C-alpha cells in the first residue's frame, strides 16, 4: 500500500543547523508524533513538509506525488502552531472561514462548513466573538477548526497544546482524538509532552541532532529504545554500563554492572561492553525478597524519597550505582521505608533492555 506521506532522504541546511537524510512514511489514518530534545529539528522537519523551507536534497511525497517544490497553499496540508496564529481583526467565524474563502467556495457552502466544524468542536456559540476575548483553550479550538474545515490530507501540529494549562490540555487531547476518529484525518504532531504520545499516537518518530534516531509504535519506543538518547528522552532514568558475562546454556544473558550480575533476555556477548536501561515502574520494591519470575534481586540502600502527588519516587543505591524506582503512595506507606534504611529491588530479565554495544 502506498503511504499517504513519504519523506525520503530529506536534508535541510539552515546556517549552523541542518536536517540530515531523514526518511520515514506515514500511512493514511495514522497519528504520528515527532519527539526529540529542544533544537533537534522537529519543527524544521514539519515546516519543510508544509513547504516553509526548501530542502537541500531529498523529496517529500504526498499520495505518491512529488510535492517537494510545491508552494504551501498547493499541498493540501494544514498546520496549527503553539501560538495559534489567529487573525485578531477577524471574528471567530471569519477566522475559520479564511481558508474556504481562499478556495473561492460559495458563501452558502462556507457558512454550512463553518457551522458544521464549529459544532464538532463545540464552539458554535463563539462564532460572532472577537478572538482576542477568548481563552487559550477556545483559541486553540478555533485554530483547529480553521485547519480542519478545508479538509486537509494531513493535519500538522507544532507543539499545539504546549501553551495550555494541564486541565485544558487534557480536554484538547480528548477533543482531537474524537475528531481524528470522526473525520479520519491523518496527523503529524511535533510535541515535547509524552502524554500526547501515550494518549494519541499510533506511531512515533524520534529526531536527534537533525537525524532520525528511531521510528516505531509508542510501546516499541518506550519499552525498547535503541539508543541512550531515546532511552533518556522517554524517561528511562536507570541507564548503566556493564560487561557481558559467560552464562550456562538456557540461562538468560548476564551483564556485570558494578560487580553485580544483571540478567537480561537481550543478546550480549561475553566481555562485550554495553549500555542498558531498566524503567523505574518495572521494578518491584520489597522489604524482603520473595519467590517470583523476577530473575534480578538486589539489596539496596534507600538514599532519597521524593513525594510527588499520588506517586513516590525512591532513589536507591547499591555499591556506587543509583537506581530509581516509583511506587504508589499507599504501597510506600505499607513498605515503611525510610532514608538510610534498606530494601530489595526485584525485576525481570526482560525488563533489562540493552541500548547499545559500546
mmCIF file of C-alpha atoms in Angstrom:
data_model
loop_
_atom_site.group_PDB
_atom_site.id
_atom_site.type_symbol
_atom_site.label_atom_id
_atom_site.label_comp_id
_atom_site.label_asym_id
_atom_site.label_seq_id
_atom_site.Cartn_x
_atom_site.Cartn_y
_atom_site.Cartn_z
ATOM 1 C CA UNK A 1 0.000 0.000 0.000
ATOM 2 C CA UNK A 2 1.297 3.452 -0.930
ATOM 3 C CA UNK A 3 1.879 5.645 2.154
ATOM 4 C CA UNK A 4 -0.020 8.916 2.375
ATOM 5 C CA UNK A 5 3.182 10.810 3.224
ATOM 6 C CA UNK A 6 6.722 9.777 2.380
ATOM 7 C CA UNK A 7 9.795 11.733 3.450
ATOM 8 C CA UNK A 8 12.803 10.435 1.518
ATOM 9 C CA UNK A 9 16.417 11.289 2.429
ATOM 10 C CA UNK A 10 15.382 14.820 3.375
ATOM 11 C CA UNK A 11 18.169 17.286 4.201
ATOM 12 C CA UNK A 12 17.780 20.973 5.073
ATOM 13 C CA UNK A 13 20.625 23.469 5.607
ATOM 14 C CA UNK A 14 19.793 26.422 7.885
ATOM 15 C CA UNK A 15 23.010 28.174 8.863
ATOM 16 C CA UNK A 16 24.670 26.224 11.664
ATOM 17 C CA UNK A 17 21.741 23.768 11.883
ATOM 18 C CA UNK A 18 20.993 21.022 9.406
ATOM 19 C CA UNK A 19 18.452 18.251 8.998
ATOM 20 C CA UNK A 20 20.237 15.253 7.507
ATOM 21 C CA UNK A 21 18.914 12.343 5.437
ATOM 22 C CA UNK A 22 15.605 11.901 7.261
ATOM 23 C CA UNK A 23 13.358 9.185 5.827
ATOM 24 C CA UNK A 24 10.028 7.847 7.084
ATOM 25 C CA UNK A 25 6.492 7.103 5.935
ATOM 26 C CA UNK A 26 3.066 7.937 7.349
ATOM 27 C CA UNK A 27 0.074 5.815 6.334
ATOM 28 C CA UNK A 28 -3.430 7.203 5.975
ATOM 29 C CA UNK A 29 -5.281 7.383 9.297
ATOM 30 C CA UNK A 30 -2.063 7.369 11.325
ATOM 31 C CA UNK A 31 -1.472 9.686 14.279
ATOM 32 C CA UNK A 32 2.295 10.154 14.196
ATOM 33 C CA UNK A 33 4.076 12.067 16.966
ATOM 34 C CA UNK A 34 7.523 13.550 16.322
ATOM 35 C CA UNK A 35 9.585 13.805 19.511
ATOM 36 C CA UNK A 36 13.105 14.912 20.369
ATOM 37 C CA UNK A 37 15.056 17.307 22.540
ATOM 38 C CA UNK A 38 14.776 21.077 22.036
ATOM 39 C CA UNK A 39 16.689 22.096 18.926
ATOM 40 C CA UNK A 40 16.703 18.566 17.493
ATOM 41 C CA UNK A 41 14.998 19.689 14.276
ATOM 42 C CA UNK A 42 11.386 18.600 14.826
ATOM 43 C CA UNK A 43 9.783 21.903 13.826
ATOM 44 C CA UNK A 44 12.169 22.318 10.888
ATOM 45 C CA UNK A 45 11.042 18.909 9.648
ATOM 46 C CA UNK A 46 7.374 19.887 9.984
ATOM 47 C CA UNK A 47 7.897 23.263 8.290
ATOM 48 C CA UNK A 48 9.753 21.610 5.412
ATOM 49 C CA UNK A 49 6.907 19.135 4.882
ATOM 50 C CA UNK A 50 4.479 22.091 4.950
ATOM 51 C CA UNK A 51 6.556 23.977 2.367
ATOM 52 C CA UNK A 52 8.098 26.603 4.634
ATOM 53 C CA UNK A 53 11.702 25.532 3.968
ATOM 54 C CA UNK A 54 13.304 24.349 0.741
ATOM 55 C CA UNK A 55 15.320 21.144 1.272
ATOM 56 C CA UNK A 56 18.894 20.992 0.026
ATOM 57 C CA UNK A 57 18.269 17.381 -1.003
ATOM 58 C CA UNK A 58 15.651 14.675 -0.685
ATOM 59 C CA UNK A 59 11.967 14.501 -1.541
ATOM 60 C CA UNK A 60 8.528 14.846 0.037
ATOM 61 C CA UNK A 61 5.745 12.745 -1.499
ATOM 62 C CA UNK A 62 2.012 13.048 -0.844
ATOM 63 C CA UNK A 63 -0.047 10.148 -2.222
ATOM 64 C CA UNK A 64 2.988 9.141 -4.291
ATOM 65 C CA UNK A 65 3.171 12.620 -5.895
ATOM 66 C CA UNK A 66 6.394 14.616 -5.502
ATOM 67 C CA UNK A 67 5.386 17.877 -3.768
ATOM 68 C CA UNK A 68 8.914 18.943 -2.776
ATOM 69 C CA UNK A 69 8.842 22.102 -4.900
ATOM 70 C CA UNK A 70 5.145 22.894 -4.451
ATOM 71 C CA UNK A 71 4.150 26.110 -2.645
ATOM 72 C CA UNK A 72 2.476 25.615 0.766
ATOM 73 C CA UNK A 73 -1.011 26.548 -0.450
ATOM 74 C CA UNK A 74 -0.984 23.742 -3.050
ATOM 75 C CA UNK A 75 -0.029 20.914 -0.670
ATOM 76 C CA UNK A 76 -3.446 20.168 0.885
ATOM 77 C CA UNK A 77 -1.895 20.323 4.349
ATOM 78 C CA UNK A 78 -2.956 22.371 7.377
ATOM 79 C CA UNK A 79 -0.720 23.413 10.256
ATOM 80 C CA UNK A 80 -1.563 24.571 13.790
ATOM 81 C CA UNK A 81 1.128 26.304 15.844
ATOM 82 C CA UNK A 82 1.672 26.764 19.561
ATOM 83 C CA UNK A 83 0.608 30.435 19.364
ATOM 84 C CA UNK A 84 -2.470 29.635 17.178
ATOM 85 C CA UNK A 85 -1.728 32.423 14.611
ATOM 86 C CA UNK A 86 -5.324 33.686 14.596
ATOM 87 C CA UNK A 87 -6.267 36.944 12.859
ATOM 88 C CA UNK A 88 -7.141 39.477 15.622
ATOM 89 C CA UNK A 89 -9.099 41.758 13.257
ATOM 90 C CA UNK A 90 -11.469 38.954 12.207
ATOM 91 C CA UNK A 91 -14.337 37.313 14.076
ATOM 92 C CA UNK A 92 -14.241 33.657 15.038
ATOM 93 C CA UNK A 93 -16.433 32.844 12.023
ATOM 94 C CA UNK A 94 -14.148 34.699 9.616
ATOM 95 C CA UNK A 95 -11.034 33.079 11.094
ATOM 96 C CA UNK A 96 -12.471 29.615 10.497
ATOM 97 C CA UNK A 97 -13.752 30.577 7.033
ATOM 98 C CA UNK A 98 -10.432 32.066 5.896
ATOM 99 C CA UNK A 99 -9.137 29.005 4.035
ATOM 100 C CA UNK A 100 -12.502 28.307 2.425
ATOM 101 C CA UNK A 101 -12.674 31.871 1.084
ATOM 102 C CA UNK A 102 -9.223 31.420 -0.431
ATOM 103 C CA UNK A 103 -10.627 28.355 -2.203
ATOM 104 C CA UNK A 104 -13.404 30.624 -3.587
ATOM 105 C CA UNK A 105 -16.117 28.406 -2.133
ATOM 106 C CA UNK A 106 -19.683 29.794 -2.443
ATOM 107 C CA UNK A 107 -20.808 31.768 0.605
ATOM 108 C CA UNK A 108 -23.666 29.386 1.435
ATOM 109 C CA UNK A 109 -21.277 26.423 1.425
ATOM 110 C CA UNK A 110 -18.777 28.322 3.584
ATOM 111 C CA UNK A 111 -21.484 29.016 6.143
ATOM 112 C CA UNK A 112 -22.518 25.350 6.200
ATOM 113 C CA UNK A 113 -18.940 24.080 6.531
ATOM 114 C CA UNK A 114 -18.004 26.574 9.265
ATOM 115 C CA UNK A 115 -21.097 25.837 11.362
ATOM 116 C CA UNK A 116 -20.597 22.092 10.964
ATOM 117 C CA UNK A 117 -16.964 22.267 12.103
ATOM 118 C CA UNK A 118 -17.794 24.685 14.926
ATOM 119 C CA UNK A 119 -20.428 22.263 16.201
ATOM 120 C CA UNK A 120 -17.917 19.388 16.185
ATOM 121 C CA UNK A 121 -15.542 21.482 18.288
ATOM 122 C CA UNK A 122 -18.339 22.860 20.494
ATOM 123 C CA UNK A 123 -17.587 26.497 19.641
ATOM 124 C CA UNK A 124 -20.756 27.339 17.681
ATOM 125 C CA UNK A 125 -21.757 29.920 20.316
ATOM 126 C CA UNK A 126 -18.476 31.794 19.805
ATOM 127 C CA UNK A 127 -18.720 32.403 16.057
ATOM 128 C CA UNK A 128 -19.509 36.121 16.317
ATOM 129 C CA UNK A 129 -16.964 36.812 19.052
ATOM 130 C CA UNK A 130 -13.635 38.597 18.628
ATOM 131 C CA UNK A 131 -10.800 36.085 19.013
ATOM 132 C CA UNK A 132 -8.861 38.388 21.362
ATOM 133 C CA UNK A 133 -11.573 37.993 24.021
ATOM 134 C CA UNK A 134 -11.299 34.201 24.184
ATOM 135 C CA UNK A 135 -9.407 31.838 26.476
ATOM 136 C CA UNK A 136 -6.406 29.835 25.328
ATOM 137 C CA UNK A 137 -8.460 26.659 25.036
ATOM 138 C CA UNK A 138 -11.122 28.416 22.968
ATOM 139 C CA UNK A 139 -8.499 29.948 20.676
ATOM 140 C CA UNK A 140 -6.932 26.523 20.217
ATOM 141 C CA UNK A 141 -10.258 25.053 19.125
ATOM 142 C CA UNK A 142 -10.703 27.876 16.623
ATOM 143 C CA UNK A 143 -7.232 27.251 15.207
ATOM 144 C CA UNK A 144 -8.095 23.554 14.877
ATOM 145 C CA UNK A 145 -11.425 24.370 13.224
ATOM 146 C CA UNK A 146 -9.706 26.653 10.699
ATOM 147 C CA UNK A 147 -7.161 23.927 9.932
ATOM 148 C CA UNK A 148 -9.683 21.097 9.600
ATOM 149 C CA UNK A 149 -12.534 22.863 7.784
ATOM 150 C CA UNK A 150 -10.593 22.813 4.499
ATOM 151 C CA UNK A 151 -10.360 19.004 4.805
ATOM 152 C CA UNK A 152 -6.556 18.681 4.609
ATOM 153 C CA UNK A 153 -4.983 15.366 3.694
ATOM 154 C CA UNK A 154 -2.693 15.747 6.716
ATOM 155 C CA UNK A 155 -3.039 17.918 9.828
ATOM 156 C CA UNK A 156 0.311 19.200 11.113
ATOM 157 C CA UNK A 157 0.526 20.199 14.790
ATOM 158 C CA UNK A 158 3.598 22.083 16.037
ATOM 159 C CA UNK A 159 3.576 21.985 19.867
ATOM 160 C CA UNK A 160 -0.091 22.879 19.501
ATOM 161 C CA UNK A 161 -1.091 22.079 23.109
ATOM 162 C CA UNK A 162 2.030 23.187 24.966
ATOM 163 C CA UNK A 163 0.779 26.690 25.902
ATOM 164 C CA UNK A 164 -2.356 25.319 27.580
ATOM 165 C CA UNK A 165 -2.772 24.509 31.258
ATOM 166 C CA UNK A 166 -2.851 20.830 32.264
ATOM 167 C CA UNK A 167 -6.646 20.542 32.500
ATOM 168 C CA UNK A 168 -7.281 22.298 29.164
ATOM 169 C CA UNK A 169 -4.525 20.261 27.525
ATOM 170 C CA UNK A 170 -6.233 17.033 28.578
ATOM 171 C CA UNK A 171 -9.542 18.293 27.187
ATOM 172 C CA UNK A 172 -7.859 19.131 23.889
ATOM 173 C CA UNK A 173 -6.380 15.629 23.674
ATOM 174 C CA UNK A 174 -9.844 14.127 24.074
ATOM 175 C CA UNK A 175 -11.186 16.590 21.516
ATOM 176 C CA UNK A 176 -8.550 15.887 18.869
ATOM 177 C CA UNK A 177 -8.816 12.131 19.447
ATOM 178 C CA UNK A 178 -12.559 12.261 18.784
ATOM 179 C CA UNK A 179 -12.078 14.469 15.709
ATOM 180 C CA UNK A 180 -9.420 12.204 14.234
ATOM 181 C CA UNK A 181 -11.763 9.237 14.611
ATOM 182 C CA UNK A 182 -14.793 11.065 13.192
ATOM 183 C CA UNK A 183 -13.046 12.759 10.254
ATOM 184 C CA UNK A 184 -10.468 10.053 9.529
ATOM 185 C CA UNK A 185 -7.741 12.691 9.386
ATOM 186 C CA UNK A 186 -4.036 11.812 9.376
ATOM 187 C CA UNK A 187 -1.929 13.764 11.891
ATOM 188 C CA UNK A 188 1.773 14.593 12.195
ATOM 189 C CA UNK A 189 2.276 16.115 15.655
ATOM 190 C CA UNK A 190 5.507 17.640 16.992
ATOM 191 C CA UNK A 191 5.479 17.517 20.797
ATOM 192 C CA UNK A 192 7.615 17.529 23.949
ATOM 193 C CA UNK A 193 4.825 16.057 26.050
ATOM 194 C CA UNK A 194 4.932 12.272 26.436
ATOM 195 C CA UNK A 195 1.259 12.333 27.464
ATOM 196 C CA UNK A 196 0.476 13.355 23.867
ATOM 197 C CA UNK A 197 2.355 10.274 22.693
ATOM 198 C CA UNK A 198 0.649 7.884 25.113
ATOM 199 C CA UNK A 199 -2.833 9.318 24.572
ATOM 200 C CA UNK A 200 -2.848 9.989 20.833
ATOM 201 C CA UNK A 201 -0.014 8.405 18.871
ATOM 202 C CA UNK A 202 -0.182 5.260 16.784
ATOM 203 C CA UNK A 203 3.404 5.809 15.617
ATOM 204 C CA UNK A 204 6.393 7.823 16.844
ATOM 205 C CA UNK A 205 9.349 9.398 15.030
ATOM 206 C CA UNK A 206 12.362 10.334 17.178
ATOM 207 C CA UNK A 207 14.690 13.084 15.917
ATOM 208 C CA UNK A 208 18.167 13.612 17.401
ATOM 209 C CA UNK A 209 20.540 16.370 16.284
ATOM 210 C CA UNK A 210 18.864 16.665 12.893
ATOM 211 C CA UNK A 211 18.824 12.911 12.219
ATOM 212 C CA UNK A 212 16.227 10.170 12.511
ATOM 213 C CA UNK A 213 17.044 8.208 15.667
ATOM 214 C CA UNK A 214 14.180 5.692 15.882
ATOM 215 C CA UNK A 215 10.715 5.086 14.482
ATOM 216 C CA UNK A 216 8.026 2.707 15.717
ATOM 217 C CA UNK A 217 4.887 2.274 17.762
ATOM 218 C CA UNK A 218 4.740 4.001 21.170
ATOM 219 C CA UNK A 219 5.270 0.737 23.067
ATOM 220 C CA UNK A 220 8.371 -0.025 20.989
ATOM 221 C CA UNK A 221 9.843 3.413 21.647
ATOM 222 C CA UNK A 222 9.169 3.315 25.390
ATOM 223 C CA UNK A 223 9.908 -0.336 26.070
ATOM 224 C CA UNK A 224 12.656 -0.975 23.510
ATOM 225 C CA UNK A 225 14.664 2.234 22.998
ATOM 226 C CA UNK A 226 17.501 1.599 20.567
ATOM 227 C CA UNK A 227 19.911 4.198 21.911
ATOM 228 C CA UNK A 228 20.990 6.046 25.036
ATOM 229 C CA UNK A 229 19.406 9.222 23.653
ATOM 230 C CA UNK A 230 15.986 7.657 23.076
ATOM 231 C CA UNK A 231 16.034 5.981 26.497
ATOM 232 C CA UNK A 232 16.704 9.323 28.206
ATOM 233 C CA UNK A 233 14.050 11.054 26.117
ATOM 234 C CA UNK A 234 11.295 8.629 27.145
ATOM 235 C CA UNK A 235 12.179 8.721 30.838
ATOM 236 C CA UNK A 236 14.327 5.633 31.394
ATOM 237 C CA UNK A 237 16.137 7.072 34.420
ATOM 238 C CA UNK A 238 18.144 3.905 35.105
ATOM 239 C CA UNK A 239 20.844 3.732 32.442
ATOM 240 C CA UNK A 240 24.049 1.852 33.195
ATOM 241 C CA UNK A 241 27.148 0.491 31.530
ATOM 242 C CA UNK A 242 28.316 -3.063 32.027
ATOM 243 C CA UNK A 243 30.142 -6.012 30.526
ATOM 244 C CA UNK A 244 28.691 -9.249 29.177
ATOM 245 C CA UNK A 245 29.415 -12.406 31.198
ATOM 246 C CA UNK A 246 29.585 -16.117 30.441
ATOM 247 C CA UNK A 247 26.292 -17.905 31.180
ATOM 248 C CA UNK A 248 25.112 -21.506 31.180
ATOM 249 C CA UNK A 249 23.124 -22.754 28.191
ATOM 250 C CA UNK A 250 19.435 -21.976 28.628
ATOM 251 C CA UNK A 251 20.112 -19.226 31.161
ATOM 252 C CA UNK A 252 19.335 -15.536 30.460
ATOM 253 C CA UNK A 253 22.272 -13.427 29.365
ATOM 254 C CA UNK A 254 24.152 -11.689 32.161
ATOM 255 C CA UNK A 255 25.820 -8.282 32.422
ATOM 256 C CA UNK A 256 28.288 -7.302 35.125
ATOM 257 C CA UNK A 257 27.223 -3.884 36.411
ATOM 258 C CA UNK A 258 29.251 -2.506 39.301
ATOM 259 C CA UNK A 259 30.158 -6.005 40.494
ATOM 260 C CA UNK A 260 26.631 -7.460 40.266
ATOM 261 C CA UNK A 261 25.293 -9.823 37.580
ATOM 262 C CA UNK A 262 22.161 -8.390 35.932
ATOM 263 C CA UNK A 263 20.111 -10.870 33.889
ATOM 264 C CA UNK A 264 18.593 -9.851 30.546
ATOM 265 C CA UNK A 265 16.787 -11.541 27.672
ATOM 266 C CA UNK A 266 18.614 -9.307 25.164
ATOM 267 C CA UNK A 267 21.631 -10.841 23.452
ATOM 268 C CA UNK A 268 25.013 -9.880 24.924
ATOM 269 C CA UNK A 269 28.385 -11.400 24.063
ATOM 270 C CA UNK A 270 30.802 -12.311 26.881
ATOM 271 C CA UNK A 271 33.217 -9.433 27.642
ATOM 272 C CA UNK A 272 31.237 -7.030 25.426
ATOM 273 C CA UNK A 273 30.722 -3.507 26.820
ATOM 274 C CA UNK A 274 27.078 -2.449 26.644
ATOM 275 C CA UNK A 275 24.679 0.229 27.877
ATOM 276 C CA UNK A 276 21.429 -0.964 29.410
ATOM 277 C CA UNK A 277 18.282 0.518 30.925
ATOM 278 C CA UNK A 278 15.573 -0.507 33.388
ATOM 279 C CA UNK A 279 12.368 1.508 33.587
ATOM 280 C CA UNK A 280 11.542 2.572 37.190
ATOM 281 C CA UNK A 281 7.950 1.342 37.002
ATOM 282 C CA UNK A 282 9.108 -2.201 36.143
ATOM 283 C CA UNK A 283 10.984 -2.601 39.434
ATOM 284 C CA UNK A 284 9.273 -4.234 42.423
ATOM 285 C CA UNK A 285 10.204 -2.787 45.828
ATOM 286 C CA UNK A 286 10.038 -5.165 48.812
ATOM 287 C CA UNK A 287 11.248 -5.296 52.405
ATOM 288 C CA UNK A 288 12.232 -8.948 51.888
ATOM 289 C CA UNK A 289 12.827 -10.934 48.675
ATOM 290 C CA UNK A 290 10.069 -13.375 47.695
ATOM 291 C CA UNK A 291 9.624 -16.032 45.036
ATOM 292 C CA UNK A 292 8.565 -14.636 41.670
ATOM 293 C CA UNK A 293 9.511 -14.644 37.991
ATOM 294 C CA UNK A 294 11.909 -11.738 38.622
ATOM 295 C CA UNK A 295 15.423 -13.067 37.968
ATOM 296 C CA UNK A 296 17.164 -9.984 39.344
ATOM 297 C CA UNK A 297 17.158 -9.282 43.088
ATOM 298 C CA UNK A 298 19.282 -6.516 44.629
ATOM 299 C CA UNK A 299 19.633 -5.434 48.242
ATOM 300 C CA UNK A 300 19.954 -1.656 48.193
ATOM 301 C CA UNK A 301 20.092 1.347 50.477
ATOM 302 C CA UNK A 302 17.236 3.865 50.399
ATOM 303 C CA UNK A 303 19.075 7.066 49.512
ATOM 304 C CA UNK A 304 16.265 9.561 48.877
ATOM 305 C CA UNK A 305 12.463 9.594 48.957
ATOM 306 C CA UNK A 306 10.511 12.139 46.882
ATOM 307 C CA UNK A 307 6.728 12.511 47.277
ATOM 308 C CA UNK A 308 5.026 13.583 44.032
ATOM 309 C CA UNK A 309 1.260 13.588 44.407
ATOM 310 C CA UNK A 310 -0.084 10.015 44.335
ATOM 311 C CA UNK A 311 3.358 8.606 43.476
ATOM 312 C CA UNK A 312 6.567 8.244 45.450
ATOM 313 C CA UNK A 313 9.938 8.220 43.703
ATOM 314 C CA UNK A 314 12.673 6.339 45.539
ATOM 315 C CA UNK A 315 16.364 6.700 44.759
ATOM 316 C CA UNK A 316 18.278 3.660 45.963
ATOM 317 C CA UNK A 317 21.979 2.853 45.963
ATOM 318 C CA UNK A 318 23.946 -0.328 45.579
ATOM 319 C CA UNK A 319 27.724 -0.020 45.646
ATOM 320 C CA UNK A 320 28.343 3.235 43.732
ATOM 321 C CA UNK A 321 25.289 2.938 41.471
ATOM 322 C CA UNK A 322 21.935 4.700 41.916
ATOM 323 C CA UNK A 323 18.669 3.060 40.833
ATOM 324 C CA UNK A 324 15.355 4.919 40.651
ATOM 325 C CA UNK A 325 12.010 3.270 41.219
ATOM 326 C CA UNK A 326 8.457 4.501 41.681
ATOM 327 C CA UNK A 327 5.557 3.201 43.777
ATOM 328 C CA UNK A 328 2.102 4.418 44.709
ATOM 329 C CA UNK A 329 1.668 6.385 47.927
ATOM 330 C CA UNK A 330 -0.309 3.546 49.523
ATOM 331 C CA UNK A 331 2.366 0.965 48.602
ATOM 332 C CA UNK A 332 5.052 3.220 50.058
ATOM 333 C CA UNK A 333 3.127 3.571 53.313
ATOM 334 C CA UNK A 334 2.862 -0.218 53.597
ATOM 335 C CA UNK A 335 6.600 -0.688 52.993
ATOM 336 C CA UNK A 336 7.581 1.577 55.919
ATOM 337 C CA UNK A 337 10.753 2.661 54.129
ATOM 338 C CA UNK A 338 12.999 5.404 55.434
ATOM 339 C CA UNK A 339 16.046 7.164 54.054
ATOM 340 C CA UNK A 340 19.168 5.342 55.183
ATOM 341 C CA UNK A 341 17.313 2.043 55.529
ATOM 342 C CA UNK A 342 17.449 -0.950 53.198
ATOM 343 C CA UNK A 343 15.067 -2.699 50.831
ATOM 344 C CA UNK A 344 15.132 -5.157 47.942
ATOM 345 C CA UNK A 345 14.624 -4.378 44.264
ATOM 346 C CA UNK A 346 13.276 -7.147 42.034
ATOM 347 C CA UNK A 347 12.875 -7.016 38.258
ATOM 348 C CA UNK A 348 12.515 -9.450 35.382
ATOM 349 C CA UNK A 349 15.239 -10.246 32.869
ATOM 350 C CA UNK A 350 13.032 -8.934 30.055
ATOM 351 C CA UNK A 351 12.818 -5.556 31.842
ATOM 352 C CA UNK A 352 16.554 -5.052 31.242
ATOM 353 C CA UNK A 353 16.951 -3.538 27.779
ATOM 354 C CA UNK A 354 20.320 -3.410 26.043
ATOM 355 C CA UNK A 355 20.511 0.027 24.392
ATOM 356 C CA UNK A 356 23.804 -0.096 22.563
ATOM 357 C CA UNK A 357 27.016 -2.014 22.224
ATOM 358 C CA UNK A 358 29.849 0.272 23.301
#
